[in-house]
Coordinates of C-alpha atoms in Angstrom, one line a residue:
F1 CA -19.8 2.7 15.3
P2 CA -19.1 2.0 19.0
S3 CA -15.7 0.4 19.5
H4 CA -17.3 -3.0 20.4
D5 CA -19.0 -3.0 17.0
T6 CA -15.7 -2.3 15.3
N7 CA -14.0 -5.2 17.1
S8 CA -16.8 -7.5 16.1
A9 CA -16.5 -6.5 12.5
L10 CA -12.8 -7.1 12.6
D11 CA -13.3 -10.5 14.2
A12 CA -15.7 -11.4 11.4
V13 CA -13.3 -10.6 8.6
K14 CA -10.2 -12.1 10.3
G15 CA -8.4 -14.3 7.8
E16 CA -10.4 -13.0 4.8
N17 CA -8.4 -12.4 1.6
F18 CA -8.6 -8.6 0.9
D19 CA -6.1 -5.9 0.5
F20 CA -7.7 -2.5 1.2
I21 CA -9.9 -0.9 3.9
L22 CA -11.6 2.5 3.2
A23 CA -12.3 4.1 6.6
D24 CA -15.7 5.8 7.0
N25 CA -14.3 8.1 9.8
W26 CA -12.5 10.9 7.9
G27 CA -11.7 14.6 8.0
D28 CA -11.6 16.0 11.5
N29 CA -12.5 12.4 12.7
A30 CA -9.7 10.7 10.8
R31 CA -7.9 9.7 14.0
S32 CA -11.0 8.5 15.7
A33 CA -11.0 5.6 18.2
N34 CA -12.5 3.3 15.5
N35 CA -9.7 4.1 13.0
L36 CA -7.0 3.6 15.6
T37 CA -8.6 0.3 16.5
I38 CA -8.5 -0.8 12.9
L39 CA -4.9 0.3 12.6
A40 CA -3.9 -1.7 15.7
Y41 CA -5.7 -4.8 14.3
V42 CA -3.9 -4.5 11.0
A43 CA -0.5 -3.9 12.6
T44 CA -0.6 -6.7 15.2
E45 CA -3.3 -9.3 14.3
A46 CA -4.2 -9.4 10.6
K47 CA -2.6 -12.2 8.7
I48 CA -2.8 -10.0 5.6
Q49 CA -1.7 -6.5 6.6
H50 CA -4.2 -4.4 4.7
D51 CA -3.8 -0.8 3.3
I52 CA -6.1 1.5 5.2
Y53 CA -7.2 4.5 3.2
I54 CA -8.2 7.5 5.3
A55 CA -9.4 10.9 4.0
G56 CA -8.1 14.0 5.6
G57 CA -8.9 17.7 5.0
R58 CA -11.0 19.1 2.2
D59 CA -9.3 22.5 1.5
V60 CA -6.3 24.7 2.3
S61 CA -7.7 25.5 5.8
K62 CA -7.2 21.8 6.7
W63 CA -3.8 21.4 5.1
N64 CA -1.2 21.9 8.0
S65 CA -2.9 24.1 10.5
G66 CA -4.1 22.4 13.7
V67 CA -4.2 18.9 15.0
T68 CA -6.9 17.8 12.6
S69 CA -5.1 19.0 9.5
T70 CA -4.0 16.4 6.9
V71 CA -0.3 16.9 7.4
N72 CA -0.4 16.8 11.2
M73 CA -2.6 13.7 11.2
A74 CA -0.4 11.9 8.7
E75 CA 2.6 12.6 10.9
A76 CA 0.7 11.4 13.9
F77 CA -0.2 8.1 12.2
N78 CA 3.4 7.4 11.1
S79 CA 2.4 4.0 9.7
E80 CA 3.1 1.8 6.7
F81 CA -0.5 0.7 6.8
I82 CA -2.1 4.2 6.5
S83 CA -2.7 6.0 3.2
M84 CA -3.7 9.6 4.1
V85 CA -5.5 11.4 1.3
H86 CA -5.8 15.2 1.1
G87 CA -8.1 17.5 -0.8
G88 CA -11.7 17.5 -2.0
P89 CA -12.1 16.8 -5.8
R90 CA -14.2 18.7 -8.3
K91 CA -16.3 16.8 -10.7
A92 CA -18.2 18.1 -13.7
D93 CA -22.0 17.6 -13.7
Y94 CA -24.0 15.9 -16.4
S95 CA -24.0 19.1 -18.5
G96 CA -20.2 19.5 -18.2
R97 CA -20.7 23.2 -17.4
K98 CA -20.6 23.1 -13.6
L99 CA -18.0 21.7 -11.3
N100 CA -19.5 20.1 -8.1
E101 CA -17.3 19.9 -5.0
Y102 CA -16.9 16.9 -2.8
D103 CA -15.1 16.0 0.4
A104 CA -11.7 14.1 0.5
I105 CA -13.5 10.8 1.1
V106 CA -14.5 10.8 -2.5
K107 CA -10.9 11.3 -3.7
A108 CA -9.8 8.5 -1.3
A109 CA -12.3 6.2 -2.9
H110 CA -11.1 7.2 -6.4
L111 CA -7.5 6.5 -5.4
L112 CA -8.2 3.2 -3.7
G113 CA -10.1 2.0 -6.8
R114 CA -7.3 3.1 -9.1
E115 CA -4.7 1.3 -7.0
A116 CA -6.8 -1.9 -6.6
G117 CA -7.1 -2.0 -10.4
L118 CA -3.3 -2.2 -10.8
E119 CA -1.0 -5.3 -10.6
P120 CA 0.9 -5.0 -7.3
Q121 CA 4.2 -4.3 -9.1
N122 CA 2.6 -1.4 -11.0
P123 CA 3.1 1.8 -9.0
L124 CA 0.3 4.3 -8.2
T125 CA 2.8 7.1 -8.8
Y126 CA 1.8 9.3 -11.8
K127 CA -1.5 7.5 -12.3
G128 CA -4.4 9.7 -13.2
I129 CA -7.8 9.6 -11.5
G130 CA -11.1 10.7 -13.0
I131 CA -11.6 14.1 -11.4
D132 CA -12.0 17.5 -13.1
G133 CA -10.4 19.8 -10.5
E134 CA -9.1 20.3 -6.9
I135 CA -10.6 22.4 -4.1
H136 CA -7.1 22.9 -2.9
P137 CA -4.5 23.1 -5.8
L138 CA -1.2 22.4 -4.1
K139 CA 1.7 24.8 -4.3
D140 CA 5.3 23.6 -4.7
N141 CA 6.2 24.2 -1.1
E142 CA 3.0 22.3 0.0
V143 CA 4.0 19.4 -2.2
V144 CA 7.4 19.2 -0.5
R145 CA 5.8 19.3 2.9
G146 CA 3.2 16.7 2.0
L147 CA 5.7 14.3 0.6
D148 CA 7.8 14.6 3.8
A149 CA 4.7 13.9 5.9
G150 CA 3.5 11.0 3.8
V151 CA 0.4 12.5 2.4
L152 CA -1.1 10.9 -0.7
M153 CA -1.7 13.8 -3.1
T154 CA -2.8 14.5 -6.7
R155 CA -1.9 17.5 -8.9
L156 CA -2.8 18.7 -12.4
D157 CA -0.3 17.4 -15.0
N158 CA -1.2 18.6 -18.5
T159 CA -4.9 17.5 -18.7
S160 CA -5.1 14.9 -15.9
Y161 CA -4.9 14.9 -12.2
D162 CA -2.1 12.5 -11.3
V163 CA -0.8 11.0 -8.1
L164 CA 2.4 12.8 -7.1
K165 CA 3.9 9.8 -5.3
G166 CA 2.4 6.5 -4.1
I167 CA 3.3 6.8 -0.4
N168 CA 2.0 5.9 3.0
T169 CA 2.5 7.9 6.2
L170 CA 5.6 6.1 7.5
Q171 CA 8.0 8.9 8.6
N172 CA 11.1 6.7 8.2
N173 CA 11.2 7.5 4.5
D174 CA 14.8 8.2 3.5
F175 CA 15.2 4.8 1.9
L176 CA 13.0 2.6 -0.3
V177 CA 13.3 -0.3 2.2
N178 CA 14.4 0.1 5.8
P179 CA 16.6 -2.4 7.7
D180 CA 13.5 -3.7 9.5
G181 CA 11.7 -4.4 6.1
S182 CA 9.3 -1.4 6.4
T183 CA 8.8 1.0 3.5
H184 CA 7.0 4.3 2.8
V185 CA 6.4 3.2 -0.8
K186 CA 2.9 1.8 -1.3
Q187 CA 4.0 -0.3 -4.3
I188 CA 6.6 -2.1 -2.3
S189 CA 4.1 -2.8 0.5
R190 CA 1.8 -4.3 -2.1
I191 CA 4.5 -6.5 -3.5
K192 CA 5.3 -7.8 0.0
R193 CA 1.7 -8.4 0.8
Q194 CA 1.0 -10.2 -2.5
L195 CA 4.1 -12.3 -2.3
N196 CA 3.5 -13.4 1.3
K197 CA -0.3 -14.0 0.6
E198 CA 0.3 -16.2 -2.4
L199 CA 3.1 -18.1 -0.6
V200 CA 0.9 -18.8 2.4
I201 CA -2.3 -19.7 0.5
N202 CA -0.6 -21.9 -2.1
A203 CA 1.8 -23.6 0.3
R204 CA -1.0 -24.6 2.6
A205 CA -3.1 -26.0 -0.2
T206 CA -0.2 -27.8 -2.0
L207 CA 2.0 -29.0 0.8
L208 CA -0.2 -29.5 3.9
K209 CA -3.5 -30.6 2.4
K210 CA -2.3 -33.9 1.0
P211 CA -4.9 -36.7 1.0
N212 CA -3.0 -38.7 3.7
G213 CA -1.7 -35.6 5.5
A214 CA 1.8 -34.2 5.8
N215 CA 4.4 -35.5 8.2
R216 CA 8.2 -35.4 8.4
N217 CA 8.5 -38.4 6.2
T218 CA 6.2 -37.2 3.4
L219 CA 7.2 -33.6 3.6
A220 CA 10.9 -33.1 4.3
P221 CA 12.6 -29.6 4.6
E222 CA 14.2 -30.3 1.2
D223 CA 10.7 -30.7 -0.3
V224 CA 9.5 -27.4 1.1
K225 CA 12.7 -25.6 0.0
A226 CA 12.3 -27.0 -3.6
W227 CA 8.6 -25.9 -3.7
V228 CA 9.4 -22.4 -2.4
E229 CA 12.2 -21.9 -4.9
G230 CA 9.9 -23.1 -7.7
F231 CA 7.2 -20.7 -6.6
L232 CA 9.5 -17.7 -6.4
T233 CA 11.0 -18.5 -9.8
K234 CA 7.5 -18.0 -11.3
K235 CA 7.3 -14.6 -9.7
I236 CA 10.5 -13.2 -11.3
A237 CA 9.9 -10.5 -14.0
T238 CA 11.2 -11.2 -17.5
N239 CA 11.5 -9.4 -20.8
Q240 CA 8.3 -11.2 -21.8
A241 CA 6.2 -10.6 -18.7
D242 CA 6.3 -8.2 -15.7
N243 CA 6.1 -9.6 -12.2
L244 CA 6.6 -9.1 -8.5
I245 CA 10.4 -9.6 -8.0
L246 CA 13.6 -9.4 -9.9
E247 CA 15.4 -12.2 -8.1
F248 CA 15.5 -14.3 -4.9
R249 CA 18.1 -16.0 -2.8
N250 CA 19.0 -17.8 0.4
V251 CA 15.9 -20.0 0.8
N252 CA 16.3 -21.8 4.1
V253 CA 13.9 -24.2 5.9
T254 CA 14.2 -25.2 9.6
R255 CA 12.0 -27.3 11.8
Q256 CA 10.6 -26.2 15.2
S257 CA 8.4 -28.7 16.8
D258 CA 5.5 -29.4 14.3
A259 CA 6.3 -26.4 12.1
Y260 CA 8.6 -25.6 9.3
W261 CA 10.0 -22.0 9.3
I262 CA 10.9 -20.8 5.8
Y263 CA 13.3 -17.9 5.3
Y264 CA 14.0 -16.3 2.0
E265 CA 15.3 -13.0 0.4
A266 CA 13.8 -11.4 -2.6
V267 CA 14.5 -8.2 -4.6
A268 CA 11.3 -6.3 -5.2
N269 CA 10.5 -5.0 -8.7
T270 CA 10.5 -1.4 -7.4
E271 CA 9.1 1.6 -9.1
V272 CA 11.1 4.2 -11.1
A273 CA 9.8 7.6 -10.0
F274 CA 12.3 10.1 -11.1
L275 CA 14.4 11.1 -14.1
F276 CA 17.3 13.5 -13.7
F277 CA 19.0 14.8 -16.8
V278 CA 22.5 16.2 -16.8
G279 CA 23.4 17.8 -20.1
L280 CA 26.6 19.4 -21.4
L281 CA 26.5 21.7 -24.4
V282 CA 29.7 21.4 -26.4
D283 CA 31.1 23.5 -29.3

């Protein structure tokens, strides 16, 4: 679409409650002007900062050779809001005897649907998707390169094709959460998005939309603090039910003109992605 159509579409959905965008510019066109416009909107304007799925290369020739290769485009995006998918999937036909080949946009749609069907605290890592083969089966050294670049990849594990690691393209990826709050882990991004979304929607409906309105007399900072603490308490995971966070602390409410600013800290219920065994044989 022309750029003015993209801007019009973004204006039309501004403020809408959705989490994912599947870009229809992909492959060699993954870093099109339209996709960069969408990324700029999500990063600077969107109230809910969506996860943008973009499909990259289809086969090994589009892995890391050239500016339109998946790895190089992932590194160029370098964004918490971009999920860059590599590789075309193979799917068995109705007879089960022939594998049809598809472009990476099909795998991106599979992965988006798989993630959207999970609770935010449930990681995409190691989740299988319904494909029957890969046009580009990844080698070990390619997996290492892809993880470093922030490519969302799948690989055969026993009988299913599973997500290697649920990551976005953010290159600052040495730690789960960076000092500025950014993260390369998609699951943590979803937890942040869901928590903030529920807080904003429920607080507005409960605290501000009172029959007689809200003012400093009817809605004191102490009231807001108590409501936020009660809400966050309901989001703590327990032995009986999983949830978004493990704990929260330091809820603070200050007034600036006609607004209350609420600050809080929370410990996300982050994924466990690795197991390292260290054994010692004794006599």
